[in-house]
PDB file of C-alpha atoms in Angstrom:
ATOM      1  CA  MET A   1      53.320  45.509  52.609  1.00 76.00           C
ATOM      2  CA  ILE A   2      51.496  46.965  50.192  1.00 89.00           C
ATOM      3  CA  LEU A   3      50.090  49.940  50.464  1.00 85.00           C
ATOM      4  CA  PRO A   4      46.301  51.609  48.560  1.00 91.00           C
ATOM      5  CA  GLY A   5      48.030  54.704  47.188  1.00 93.00           C
ATOM      6  CA  GLN A   6      50.267  52.087  44.786  1.00 96.00           C
ATOM      7  CA  THR A   7      50.338  51.877  41.339  1.00 97.00           C
ATOM      8  CA  ARG A   8      49.081  48.538  39.836  1.00 98.00           C
ATOM      9  CA  GLN A   9      52.929  48.507  38.057  1.00 97.00           C
ATOM     10  CA  GLN A  10      55.052  50.162  41.366  1.00 97.00           C
ATOM     11  CA  ALA A  11      53.156  47.486  43.798  1.00 97.00           C
ATOM     12  CA  LEU A  12      53.942  45.331  41.584  1.00 98.00           C
ATOM     13  CA  ARG A  13      57.543  46.018  41.130  1.00 97.00           C
ATOM     14  CA  HIS A  14      57.870  46.034  44.979  1.00 97.00           C
ATOM     15  CA  ALA A  15      55.502  42.575  45.796  1.00 98.00           C
ATOM     16  CA  VAL A  16      59.078  41.075  43.237  1.00 98.00           C
ATOM     17  CA  ALA A  17      61.380  42.978  45.148  1.00 97.00           C
ATOM     18  CA  ILE A  18      60.103  40.886  47.756  1.00 97.00           C
ATOM     19  CA  LEU A  19      59.661  37.577  46.898  1.00 97.00           C
ATOM     20  CA  SER A  20      63.482  38.060  44.214  1.00 98.00           C
ATOM     21  CA  GLU A  21      64.647  38.971  48.437  1.00 97.00           C
ATOM     22  CA  ALA A  22      63.115  35.904  50.359  1.00 96.00           C
ATOM     23  CA  GLY A  23      65.089  33.944  47.209  1.00 96.00           C
ATOM     24  CA  ILE A  24      61.873  32.320  45.257  1.00 96.00           C
ATOM     25  CA  ASP A  25      62.460  31.107  41.755  1.00 93.00           C
ATOM     26  CA  GLY A  26      60.294  32.635  39.943  1.00 95.00           C
ATOM     27  CA  ALA A  27      59.457  35.927  41.683  1.00 97.00           C
ATOM     28  CA  ALA A  28      58.615  38.139  38.873  1.00 97.00           C
ATOM     29  CA  SER A  29      55.830  35.497  37.058  1.00 97.00           C
ATOM     30  CA  ASP A  30      54.721  34.858  40.805  1.00 98.00           C
ATOM     31  CA  ALA A  31      54.087  38.278  41.758  1.00 98.00           C
ATOM     32  CA  ARG A  32      52.361  39.022  38.399  1.00 98.00           C
ATOM     33  CA  PHE A  33      50.124  36.427  38.575  1.00 97.00           C
ATOM     34  CA  LEU A  34      49.010  36.537  41.810  1.00 98.00           C
ATOM     35  CA  LEU A  35      48.495  40.501  40.961  1.00 98.00           C
ATOM     36  CA  LEU A  36      46.426  39.798  38.471  1.00 98.00           C
ATOM     37  CA  HIS A  37      43.984  37.527  40.710  1.00 97.00           C
ATOM     38  CA  ALA A  38      44.118  39.797  43.641  1.00 97.00           C
ATOM     39  CA  LEU A  39      43.083  42.688  41.584  1.00 97.00           C
ATOM     40  CA  GLY A  40      41.043  40.883  38.914  1.00 97.00           C
ATOM     41  CA  ILE A  41      42.230  42.057  36.214  1.00 97.00           C
ATOM     42  CA  THR A  42      43.829  40.706  32.242  1.00 96.00           C
ATOM     43  CA  GLN A  43      47.788  41.317  31.255  1.00 96.00           C
ATOM     44  CA  THR A  44      46.063  43.300  28.821  1.00 97.00           C
ATOM     45  CA  ASP A  45      44.795  45.147  31.757  1.00 97.00           C
ATOM     46  CA  LEU A  46      48.232  45.229  32.773  1.00 97.00           C
ATOM     47  CA  VAL A  47      49.817  46.570  30.329  1.00 96.00           C
ATOM     48  CA  LEU A  48      46.987  49.469  29.443  1.00 97.00           C
ATOM     49  CA  TYR A  49      46.506  50.641  33.137  1.00 97.00           C
ATOM     50  CA  GLY A  50      49.236  49.337  34.860  1.00 96.00           C
ATOM     51  CA  ASN A  51      49.439  53.486  36.808  1.00 97.00           C
ATOM     52  CA  ARG A  52      45.890  53.078  38.335  1.00 97.00           C
ATOM     53  CA  VAL A  53      45.880  53.076  41.987  1.00 97.00           C
ATOM     54  CA  LEU A  54      45.561  49.943  44.036  1.00 97.00           C
ATOM     55  CA  ASN A  55      42.309  50.716  46.548  1.00 96.00           C
ATOM     56  CA  GLU A  56      42.283  49.900  50.734  1.00 96.00           C
ATOM     57  CA  GLU A  57      40.767  46.643  48.258  1.00 97.00           C
ATOM     58  CA  GLY A  58      42.535  45.890  45.710  1.00 97.00           C
ATOM     59  CA  ALA A  59      45.983  46.128  48.236  1.00 97.00           C
ATOM     60  CA  ALA A  60      44.929  44.018  50.743  1.00 97.00           C
ATOM     61  CA  ARG A  61      43.970  41.542  48.598  1.00 97.00           C
ATOM     62  CA  PHE A  62      47.806  41.953  46.525  1.00 98.00           C
ATOM     63  CA  GLY A  63      49.090  42.045  49.435  1.00 97.00           C
ATOM     64  CA  GLU A  64      47.877  38.395  50.761  1.00 98.00           C
ATOM     65  CA  ALA A  65      48.872  36.972  48.306  1.00 98.00           C
ATOM     66  CA  VAL A  66      52.173  38.389  48.696  1.00 98.00           C
ATOM     67  CA  ARG A  67      52.211  36.395  52.316  1.00 97.00           C
ATOM     68  CA  ARG A  68      50.780  33.289  50.892  1.00 97.00           C
ATOM     69  CA  ARG A  69      53.598  33.513  48.785  1.00 97.00           C
ATOM     70  CA  LEU A  70      56.494  33.771  51.204  1.00 96.00           C
ATOM     71  CA  ASP A  71      54.907  31.351  53.422  1.00 95.00           C
ATOM     72  CA  GLY A  72      56.032  28.972  50.491  1.00 93.00           C
ATOM     73  CA  GLU A  73      52.588  27.775  49.334  1.00 95.00           C
ATOM     74  CA  PRO A  74      52.380  27.624  46.057  1.00 96.00           C
ATOM     75  CA  VAL A  75      50.632  30.926  42.988  1.00 97.00           C
ATOM     76  CA  ALA A  76      48.860  28.200  41.739  1.00 97.00           C
ATOM     77  CA  ARG A  77      47.136  27.160  45.757  1.00 96.00           C
ATOM     78  CA  ILE A  78      46.809  30.680  45.804  1.00 97.00           C
ATOM     79  CA  LEU A  79      45.079  31.034  43.059  1.00 97.00           C
ATOM     80  CA  GLY A  80      43.067  28.039  43.325  1.00 96.00           C
ATOM     81  CA  GLU A  81      43.269  27.562  39.733  1.00 96.00           C
ATOM     82  CA  TRP A  82      45.797  26.394  36.880  1.00 97.00           C
ATOM     83  CA  GLU A  83      46.202  26.163  32.867  1.00 97.00           C
ATOM     84  CA  PHE A  84      46.746  22.088  31.642  1.00 98.00           C
ATOM     85  CA  TRP A  85      46.847  21.939  28.221  1.00 98.00           C
ATOM     86  CA  GLY A  86      45.307  25.241  27.620  1.00 97.00           C
ATOM     87  CA  LEU A  87      42.382  24.716  29.603  1.00 98.00           C
ATOM     88  CA  PRO A  88      41.467  26.056  32.653  1.00 97.00           C
ATOM     89  CA  PHE A  89      41.358  24.521  35.764  1.00 98.00           C
ATOM     90  CA  VAL A  90      39.823  24.888  38.809  1.00 98.00           C
ATOM     91  CA  LEU A  91      42.136  23.314  42.154  1.00 97.00           C
ATOM     92  CA  ASN A  92      41.792  21.549  45.545  1.00 96.00           C
ATOM     93  CA  ALA A  93      43.157  21.016  48.901  1.00 94.00           C
ATOM     94  CA  ALA A  94      42.760  16.907  47.715  1.00 96.00           C
ATOM     95  CA  THR A  95      44.608  17.729  43.807  1.00 97.00           C
ATOM     96  CA  LEU A  96      47.709  18.062  42.016  1.00 96.00           C
ATOM     97  CA  VAL A  97      48.531  21.272  40.404  1.00 96.00           C
ATOM     98  CA  PRO A  98      48.358  19.578  37.200  1.00 96.00           C
ATOM     99  CA  ARG A  99      52.778  20.336  35.609  1.00 95.00           C
ATOM    100  CA  PRO A 100      53.065  20.605  32.899  1.00 95.00           C
ATOM    101  CA  ASP A 101      54.778  17.128  32.449  1.00 96.00           C
ATOM    102  CA  THR A 102      51.709  15.273  32.437  1.00 98.00           C
ATOM    103  CA  GLU A 103      50.389  17.011  28.776  1.00 98.00           C
ATOM    104  CA  THR A 104      52.623  13.992  27.993  1.00 98.00           C
ATOM    105  CA  VAL A 105      50.442  11.659  28.963  1.00 98.00           C
ATOM    106  CA  VAL A 106      47.733  13.074  27.359  1.00 98.00           C
ATOM    107  CA  GLU A 107      50.639  13.467  23.656  1.00 98.00           C
ATOM    108  CA  ALA A 108      51.155   9.804  23.988  1.00 98.00           C
ATOM    109  CA  ALA A 109      46.926   8.701  23.861  1.00 98.00           C
ATOM    110  CA  LEU A 110      46.128  10.957  22.006  1.00 98.00           C
ATOM    111  CA  ALA A 111      49.078   9.464  19.794  1.00 97.00           C
ATOM    112  CA  LEU A 112      47.624   6.234  19.718  1.00 97.00           C
ATOM    113  CA  HIS A 113      44.004   7.678  17.561  1.00 97.00           C
ATOM    114  CA  PRO A 114      44.832   9.983  15.789  1.00 96.00           C
ATOM    115  CA  ASP A 115      41.145  10.412  14.766  1.00 95.00           C
ATOM    116  CA  ARG A 116      39.416  12.929  17.197  1.00 96.00           C
ATOM    117  CA  HIS A 117      36.136  11.654  15.705  1.00 96.00           C
ATOM    118  CA  ARG A 118      36.427   7.468  17.472  1.00 96.00           C
ATOM    119  CA  PRO A 119      33.676   6.779  19.690  1.00 97.00           C
ATOM    120  CA  LEU A 120      36.690   6.346  22.308  1.00 98.00           C
ATOM    121  CA  ARG A 121      35.805   4.631  26.307  1.00 97.00           C
ATOM    122  CA  LEU A 122      38.480   5.841  28.703  1.00 98.00           C
ATOM    123  CA  LEU A 123      39.195   5.739  32.149  1.00 97.00           C
ATOM    124  CA  ASP A 124      40.839   7.958  34.152  1.00 97.00           C
ATOM    125  CA  LEU A 125      42.515   6.614  37.342  1.00 96.00           C
ATOM    126  CA  GLY A 126      43.261   8.267  40.067  1.00 95.00           C
ATOM    127  CA  THR A 127      41.862  11.659  38.604  1.00 97.00           C
ATOM    128  CA  GLY A 128      41.844  14.340  40.928  1.00 97.00           C
ATOM    129  CA  SER A 129      41.420  17.601  39.354  1.00 98.00           C
ATOM    130  CA  GLY A 130      40.205  15.772  36.277  1.00 98.00           C
ATOM    131  CA  CYS A 131      43.237  17.361  33.967  1.00 98.00           C
ATOM    132  CA  ILE A 132      44.097  13.892  31.837  1.00 98.00           C
ATOM    133  CA  LEU A 133      40.126  13.016  30.864  1.00 98.00           C
ATOM    134  CA  VAL A 134      39.452  16.948  30.985  1.00 98.00           C
ATOM    135  CA  SER A 135      41.447  17.612  28.126  1.00 98.00           C
ATOM    136  CA  LEU A 136      41.418  13.734  26.667  1.00 98.00           C
ATOM    137  CA  LEU A 137      37.741  14.727  25.597  1.00 98.00           C
ATOM    138  CA  SER A 138      38.274  18.064  24.409  1.00 98.00           C
ATOM    139  CA  GLU A 139      40.458  16.473  21.960  1.00 98.00           C
ATOM    140  CA  TRP A 140      38.472  13.683  21.332  1.00 98.00           C
ATOM    141  CA  GLY A 141      34.677  14.885  21.036  1.00 98.00           C
ATOM    142  CA  GLN A 142      33.143  11.540  20.049  1.00 98.00           C
ATOM    143  CA  ALA A 143      33.728  10.251  23.591  1.00 98.00           C
ATOM    144  CA  PHE A 144      33.021   9.315  27.092  1.00 98.00           C
ATOM    145  CA  GLY A 145      35.638   8.905  29.535  1.00 98.00           C
ATOM    146  CA  VAL A 146      34.789   7.615  33.077  1.00 97.00           C
ATOM    147  CA  GLY A 147      37.039   9.469  36.577  1.00 97.00           C
ATOM    148  CA  LEU A 148      37.261   7.538  39.874  1.00 96.00           C
ATOM    149  CA  ASP A 149      39.537   8.664  42.875  1.00 96.00           C
ATOM    150  CA  ARG A 150      39.042   7.838  45.986  1.00 94.00           C
ATOM    151  CA  SER A 151      38.505  11.186  46.862  1.00 96.00           C
ATOM    152  CA  HIS A 152      35.000  12.763  47.704  1.00 96.00           C
ATOM    153  CA  GLU A 153      36.908  16.327  47.447  1.00 97.00           C
ATOM    154  CA  ALA A 154      38.927  15.075  43.989  1.00 97.00           C
ATOM    155  CA  LEU A 155      36.091  13.929  42.881  1.00 98.00           C
ATOM    156  CA  ALA A 156      33.617  17.093  43.254  1.00 98.00           C
ATOM    157  CA  CYS A 157      36.330  18.731  41.568  1.00 98.00           C
ATOM    158  CA  ALA A 158      36.847  16.980  38.769  1.00 98.00           C
ATOM    159  CA  ARG A 159      33.048  17.339  37.966  1.00 98.00           C
ATOM    160  CA  THR A 160      33.183  20.983  37.671  1.00 98.00           C
ATOM    161  CA  ASN A 161      36.102  21.085  36.077  1.00 98.00           C
ATOM    162  CA  ALA A 162      34.844  18.764  33.509  1.00 98.00           C
ATOM    163  CA  ARG A 163      31.489  21.344  33.403  1.00 98.00           C
ATOM    164  CA  ILE A 164      33.062  24.223  33.053  1.00 98.00           C
ATOM    165  CA  ASN A 165      35.535  22.672  30.016  1.00 98.00           C
ATOM    166  CA  GLY A 166      32.306  21.554  28.268  1.00 98.00           C
ATOM    167  CA  VAL A 167      32.887  17.984  28.572  1.00 98.00           C
ATOM    168  CA  GLY A 168      30.333  17.565  31.901  1.00 98.00           C
ATOM    169  CA  ARG A 169      27.497  15.332  30.173  1.00 98.00           C
ATOM    170  CA  ARG A 170      30.383  12.768  28.200  1.00 98.00           C
ATOM    171  CA  ALA A 171      31.332  12.419  31.135  1.00 98.00           C
ATOM    172  CA  ALA A 172      31.009  10.069  35.188  1.00 97.00           C
ATOM    173  CA  PHE A 173      33.351  10.864  37.842  1.00 97.00           C
ATOM    174  CA  LEU A 174      33.191   8.218  40.520  1.00 95.00           C
ATOM    175  CA  VAL A 175      34.089   7.279  43.813  1.00 94.00           C
ATOM    176  CA  GLY A 176      36.368   3.793  44.436  1.00 88.00           C
ATOM    177  CA  ASP A 177      40.458   2.561  44.160  1.00 80.00           C
ATOM    178  CA  TRP A 178      42.876   1.274  41.062  1.00 70.00           C
ATOM    179  CA  CYS A 179      40.532  -2.558  41.057  1.00 66.00           C
ATOM    180  CA  SER A 180      36.329  -1.114  41.178  1.00 67.00           C
ATOM    181  CA  PRO A 181      34.603  -3.410  38.672  1.00 66.00           C
ATOM    182  CA  PHE A 182      32.948  -1.613  35.320  1.00 78.00           C
ATOM    183  CA  GLY A 183      30.843  -4.227  33.912  1.00 74.00           C
ATOM    184  CA  LYS A 184      32.490  -2.498  30.170  1.00 85.00           C
ATOM    185  CA  PRO A 185      35.912  -2.131  29.482  1.00 92.00           C
ATOM    186  CA  PHE A 186      38.120   0.330  28.060  1.00 96.00           C
ATOM    187  CA  ASP A 187      39.763   1.065  25.598  1.00 97.00           C
ATOM    188  CA  VAL A 188      42.637   3.411  26.751  1.00 98.00           C
ATOM    189  CA  ILE A 189      43.118   4.238  30.381  1.00 97.00           C
ATOM    190  CA  VAL A 190      45.160   7.381  31.897  1.00 98.00           C
ATOM    191  CA  SER A 191      46.775   7.727  35.162  1.00 97.00           C
ATOM    192  CA  ASN A 192      49.290  10.274  37.251  1.00 97.00           C
ATOM    193  CA  PRO A 193      49.606   7.798  39.998  1.00 96.00           C
ATOM    194  CA  PRO A 194      51.239   8.136  43.299  1.00 94.00           C
ATOM    195  CA  TYR A 195      54.617   7.220  42.808  1.00 94.00           C
ATOM    196  CA  ILE A 196      57.354   8.959  45.483  1.00 93.00           C
ATOM    197  CA  PRO A 197      58.520   6.985  47.236  1.00 92.00           C
ATOM    198  CA  SER A 198      57.026   6.267  51.053  1.00 94.00           C
ATOM    199  CA  ALA A 199      60.574   7.235  52.354  1.00 93.00           C
ATOM    200  CA  THR A 200      61.625  10.511  49.999  1.00 93.00           C
ATOM    201  CA  ILE A 201      58.450  11.665  51.375  1.00 91.00           C
ATOM    202  CA  PRO A 202      59.724  14.309  54.008  1.00 92.00           C
ATOM    203  CA  THR A 203      62.851  15.364  51.594  1.00 90.00           C
ATOM    204  CA  LEU A 204      60.276  16.748  49.374  1.00 89.00           C
ATOM    205  CA  ALA A 205      60.140  20.734  48.830  1.00 87.00           C
ATOM    206  CA  ASP A 206      57.628  22.387  51.349  1.00 85.00           C
ATOM    207  CA  GLU A 207      55.891  23.597  48.520  1.00 83.00           C
ATOM    208  CA  VAL A 208      55.019  19.515  47.632  1.00 88.00           C
ATOM    209  CA  ARG A 209      55.402  18.311  50.682  1.00 88.00           C
ATOM    210  CA  LEU A 210      53.591  20.764  53.073  1.00 85.00           C
ATOM    211  CA  HIS A 211      50.585  21.219  49.942  1.00 88.00           C
ATOM    212  CA  ASP A 212      50.306  18.813  47.663  1.00 88.00           C
ATOM    213  CA  PRO A 213      47.921  16.136  49.171  1.00 90.00           C
ATOM    214  CA  HIS A 214      50.107  13.218  50.575  1.00 87.00           C
ATOM    215  CA  ALA A 215      48.000   9.211  48.618  1.00 88.00           C
ATOM    216  CA  ALA A 216      48.676  12.156  45.227  1.00 90.00           C
ATOM    217  CA  LEU A 217      51.965  11.120  46.256  1.00 91.00           C
ATOM    218  CA  ASP A 218      52.767   7.943  48.450  1.00 90.00           C
ATOM    219  CA  GLY A 219      53.710   5.178  45.987  1.00 91.00           C
ATOM    220  CA  GLY A 220      54.672   2.510  48.160  1.00 93.00           C
ATOM    221  CA  GLU A 221      57.815   1.345  49.911  1.00 93.00           C
ATOM    222  CA  ASP A 222      59.618   1.320  46.156  1.00 95.00           C
ATOM    223  CA  GLY A 223      57.174   3.509  44.321  1.00 94.00           C
ATOM    224  CA  LEU A 224      56.321   1.513  42.284  1.00 97.00           C
ATOM    225  CA  LEU A 225      52.830  -0.195  44.640  1.00 96.00           C
ATOM    226  CA  ALA A 226      50.014   1.966  42.221  1.00 95.00           C
ATOM    227  CA  TYR A 227      51.576   0.095  38.408  1.00 97.00           C
ATOM    228  CA  ARG A 228      51.628  -3.482  39.816  1.00 95.00           C
ATOM    229  CA  TRP A 229      47.896  -2.713  40.562  1.00 93.00           C
ATOM    230  CA  ILE A 230      46.766  -1.128  37.751  1.00 94.00           C
ATOM    231  CA  VAL A 231      48.271  -3.015  35.510  1.00 94.00           C
ATOM    232  CA  ALA A 232      47.043  -6.271  37.467  1.00 92.00           C
ATOM    233  CA  GLU A 233      43.744  -4.727  36.497  1.00 91.00           C
ATOM    234  CA  ALA A 234      44.114  -3.857  33.325  1.00 92.00           C
ATOM    235  CA  THR A 235      44.797  -6.788  31.955  1.00 91.00           C
ATOM    236  CA  GLY A 236      42.804  -9.513  34.804  1.00 86.00           C
ATOM    237  CA  ARG A 237      45.866 -10.336  35.514  1.00 76.00           C
ATOM    238  CA  VAL A 238      46.409 -10.965  39.919  1.00 66.00           C
ATOM    239  CA  ASN A 239      49.768 -12.626  40.717  1.00 60.00           C
ATOM    240  CA  GLY A 240      50.304 -13.937  36.879  1.00 55.00           C
ATOM    241  CA  GLU A 241      46.367 -15.220  36.413  1.00 56.00           C
ATOM    242  CA  HIS A 242      43.386 -13.892  35.504  1.00 59.00           C
ATOM    243  CA  GLY A 243      41.211 -13.451  38.299  1.00 62.00           C
ATOM    244  CA  ARG A 244      38.891 -10.459  37.382  1.00 70.00           C
ATOM    245  CA  PRO A 245      37.688  -8.730  34.290  1.00 80.00           C
ATOM    246  CA  ALA A 246      40.354  -7.202  32.333  1.00 88.00           C
ATOM    247  CA  LEU A 247      39.725  -3.220  32.574  1.00 92.00           C
ATOM    248  CA  LEU A 248      40.912  -3.254  29.025  1.00 94.00           C
ATOM    249  CA  GLY A 249      39.704  -4.195  26.538  1.00 93.00           C
ATOM    250  CA  PRO A 250      41.454  -6.539  23.400  1.00 89.00           C
ATOM    251  CA  ASP A 251      43.020  -3.192  21.337  1.00 92.00           C
ATOM    252  CA  GLY A 252      43.201  -0.721  24.803  1.00 96.00           C
ATOM    253  CA  ALA A 253      46.104   0.788  25.967  1.00 97.00           C
ATOM    254  CA  LEU A 254      47.097   2.108  29.934  1.00 98.00           C
ATOM    255  CA  VAL A 255      48.913   5.365  29.222  1.00 98.00           C
ATOM    256  CA  LEU A 256      50.882   5.834  32.784  1.00 98.00           C
ATOM    257  CA  GLU A 257      53.356   8.671  33.696  1.00 98.00           C
ATOM    258  CA  VAL A 258      56.018   7.742  35.960  1.00 98.00           C
ATOM    259  CA  GLY A 259      58.412   9.813  37.846  1.00 95.00           C
ATOM    260  CA  TYR A 260      61.661  10.314  36.528  1.00 91.00           C
ATOM    261  CA  ASP A 261      63.791   6.810  37.244  1.00 94.00           C
ATOM    262  CA  GLN A 262      61.136   4.539  36.642  1.00 97.00           C
ATOM    263  CA  ALA A 263      60.113   4.492  33.331  1.00 98.00           C
ATOM    264  CA  GLU A 264      62.203   1.642  33.107  1.00 97.00           C
ATOM    265  CA  ALA A 265      60.739  -0.697  35.214  1.00 98.00           C
ATOM    266  CA  VAL A 266      57.526   0.265  35.290  1.00 98.00           C
ATOM    267  CA  ARG A 267      57.687  -1.011  31.500  1.00 97.00           C
ATOM    268  CA  ARG A 268      58.973  -4.256  32.868  1.00 97.00           C
ATOM    269  CA  ILE A 269      55.445  -4.765  34.869  1.00 96.00           C
ATOM    270  CA  GLY A 270      53.922  -4.392  32.305  1.00 96.00           C
ATOM    271  CA  ILE A 271      55.989  -6.978  29.998  1.00 95.00           C
ATOM    272  CA  ASP A 272      55.968  -8.830  32.749  1.00 93.00           C
ATOM    273  CA  ALA A 273      51.784  -9.384  33.031  1.00 92.00           C
ATOM    274  CA  GLY A 274      51.886  -9.543  29.808  1.00 91.00           C
ATOM    275  CA  PHE A 275      51.475  -6.276  26.723  1.00 94.00           C
ATOM    276  CA  SER A 276      53.454  -6.626  23.846  1.00 92.00           C
ATOM    277  CA  GLN A 277      54.236  -3.683  23.590  1.00 95.00           C
ATOM    278  CA  ALA A 278      55.436  -1.507  25.783  1.00 96.00           C
ATOM    279  CA  SER A 279      56.572   2.022  24.238  1.00 97.00           C
ATOM    280  CA  ILE A 280      58.627   5.364  26.220  1.00 98.00           C
ATOM    281  CA  ARG A 281      57.353   9.169  25.780  1.00 98.00           C
ATOM    282  CA  GLN A 282      59.744  11.965  26.586  1.00 97.00           C
ATOM    283  CA  ASP A 283      58.741  15.071  28.805  1.00 96.00           C
ATOM    284  CA  LEU A 284      59.787  18.686  26.586  1.00 92.00           C
ATOM    285  CA  ALA A 285      63.103  18.291  29.595  1.00 93.00           C
ATOM    286  CA  GLY A 286      63.814  14.620  28.273  1.00 95.00           C
ATOM    287  CA  HIS A 287      62.399  13.011  30.525  1.00 96.00           C
ATOM    288  CA  ALA A 288      61.391   9.468  30.438  1.00 97.00           C
ATOM    289  CA  ARG A 289      57.908  10.608  31.323  1.00 98.00           C
ATOM    290  CA  VAL A 290      55.422   7.658  30.430  1.00 98.00           C
ATOM    291  CA  VAL A 291      55.368   4.377  29.073  1.00 98.00           C
ATOM    292  CA  THR A 292      52.514   2.780  27.113  1.00 98.00           C
ATOM    293  CA  LEU A 293      51.559  -0.097  27.740  1.00 98.00           C
ATOM    294  CA  SER A 294      49.663  -2.215  24.682  1.00 95.00           C
ATOM    295  CA  GLY A 295      48.382  -5.369  23.390  1.00 83.00           C
ATOM    296  CA  PRO A 296      47.454  -8.106  22.308  1.00 62.00           C
ATOM    297  CA  LEU A 297      48.140  -9.702  25.536  1.00 62.00           C
ATOM    298  CA  SER A 298      50.852 -12.163  25.632  1.00 51.00           C
ATOM    299  CA  ALA A 299      49.186 -16.421  26.037  1.00 45.00           C
ATOM    300  CA  GLY A 300      51.558 -16.839  29.045  1.00 43.00           C
ATOM    301  CA  ASN A 301      52.719 -14.973  31.347  1.00 40.00           C
ATOM    302  CA  GLY A 302      55.435 -12.655  30.577  1.00 38.00           C
ATOM    303  CA  ALA A 303      56.349 -12.112  26.741  1.00 35.00           C
ATOM    304  CA  GLU A 304      59.610  -9.783  25.638  1.00 35.00           C
ATOM    305  CA  SER A 305      59.435  -6.936  23.114  1.00 33.00           C
TER     306      SER A 305
END
């Protein structure tokens, strides 16, 4: 497939042809990412020294990466890392690959507090790789954040990402689910929860269905199960009544990523729980991607906005 003795540029062109023939979208960029990773070089190295010849080890590593891509493994999984919010994030089998759409959550949260020096308390529910929390901590230099996840493996990844991005001293990562108790409420709660209806999961593309952690995808029968739990815990209202201390402070906000057709349903969940403000933010593709819920909470169970 990829032979020693080929130059870097020849090997790259060969890989692009192989991936294109297999019908893989983005074959050129995929092949370039895989080549740079396999050889441990930068894009500048490729441009300046593209005529350097691959040795047996380099050819073997690049060939194996191309083979894995042909088998349907996403590029980010092969690399074991991906960029989000301009920052590097390592990945493992328990974490989703950070997507550009999710940066809309970061944008919506930052818009709540333009003063980057406020000493905020942040909570990221289902933190996964920690990409949302770490990105926010990189912008809010005086904030402290807690990342919660049920997966020990995901939390190990998130801790690593906090450390390599210089915010490890301002982050804590804990094992737990949506209803874990905390002693003090938070100023901002963010989450990209599972939101795919259970019956839809078998129909997903192989790159998602076979390589993303199932627990990070399955949102229950209608895809909204996690939102109901999160809103109930944020407000302290279970079945419309105050049942436990609220995770969200009285002036706080809940920022949630949603599926392409779920924004209005999630907004309604928030309003029915007593949030007096609910806004929807679009991603770069124009899809309703983030719902922000804030207060003050209404005295009754279901104020309109």
